[in-house]
Amino acid sequence: MNDCLFCSIVQGHTPADIVYQDEDVLAFRDIHPKAPVHVLVIPRKHVRGYRDAEEKDEALLGRLARAAASIAESEGTGAGGFRVVVNSGADAGQSVDHLHLHVLGGAPMGWPPWPSG
Ligand code: DGP
């Protein structure tokens, strides 16, 4: 995808602090971290967002999920606790149209994200 920021990172055209990579998955530190540990886990191939993943992407989604858990461990947040977030669409605050999982941890986090009471 020509004008996709995360595709540019995959291609090595835009620099990133990469913490994990394999043939399908790339993970790098978020440029605007919202927690002491904040890593983005993305597919190398362009998938626009969570709603756009298709049946043929099921194995890829599994690889992303397992990579997120593995990165949480390697970042030292496994036992203390971490959060995996996918923002989908405007209300959720998705700002980059290339599927990505946020791995957040390293400090206690609030819940829920929206006050219901
Ligand atoms: P989201 O808002 O869920 O679409 O998350 C997109 C994230 O991408 C956001 O937390 C900031 C991060 N981000 C944006 N531009 C860059 C960049 O050029 N490099 C890195 N490493 N992260 C970026």
Short mmCIF file of C-alpha atoms and ligand atoms in Angstrom, two decimals, residues 5-6 9 14-17 28-32 34 38 40 86-87 92-97 100 102, ligand 1:
data_model
loop_
_atom_site.label_atom_id
_atom_site.label_comp_id
_atom_site.label_asym_id
_atom_site.label_seq_id
_atom_site.Cartn_x
_atom_site.Cartn_y
_atom_site.Cartn_z
CA LEU A 5 2.68 4.63 7.20
CA PHE A 6 2.95 1.14 8.67
CA ILE A 9 7.81 0.83 8.31
CA THR A 14 10.25 4.83 7.78
CA PRO A 15 12.46 4.06 10.78
CA ALA A 16 11.04 2.33 13.84
CA ASP A 17 12.33 0.77 17.03
CA PHE A 28 7.84 -1.84 17.12
CA ARG A 29 7.58 0.76 19.88
CA ASP A 30 4.79 3.30 19.60
CA ILE A 31 6.15 6.75 18.83
CA HIS A 32 3.73 8.29 21.39
CA LYS A 34 0.67 5.68 26.48
CA HIS A 38 3.76 0.37 24.41
CA LEU A 40 2.48 -2.05 18.16
CA VAL A 86 -7.23 -2.94 18.90
CA ASN A 87 -8.79 0.42 18.07
CA ALA A 92 -12.23 3.97 19.20
CA GLY A 93 -9.61 6.44 18.03
CA GLN A 94 -8.07 4.46 15.17
CA SER A 95 -5.66 6.84 13.46
CA VAL A 96 -3.59 4.52 11.25
CA ASP A 97 -5.43 2.37 8.71
CA HIS A 100 -2.31 -3.08 14.69
CA HIS A 102 -1.34 -2.20 21.01
P1 DGP B 1 -4.33 4.00 16.68
O1 DGP B 1 -4.67 5.35 17.26
O2 DGP B 1 -4.99 2.84 17.43
O3 DGP B 1 -4.59 3.95 15.18
O4 DGP B 1 -2.78 3.81 16.91
C1 DGP B 1 -1.81 4.29 16.04
C2 DGP B 1 -0.55 4.44 16.83
O5 DGP B 1 0.51 4.62 15.92
C3 DGP B 1 -0.52 5.65 17.77
O6 DGP B 1 -0.50 5.19 19.12
C4 DGP B 1 0.76 6.37 17.43
C5 DGP B 1 1.50 5.40 16.54
N1 DGP B 1 2.27 6.00 15.51
C6 DGP B 1 1.85 6.94 14.61
N2 DGP B 1 2.84 7.26 13.76
C7 DGP B 1 3.91 6.49 14.12
C8 DGP B 1 5.24 6.36 13.60
O7 DGP B 1 5.65 7.00 12.63
N3 DGP B 1 6.06 5.48 14.24
C9 DGP B 1 5.64 4.76 15.32
N4 DGP B 1 6.53 3.93 15.88
N5 DGP B 1 4.40 4.83 15.82
C10 DGP B 1 3.55 5.70 15.23
#
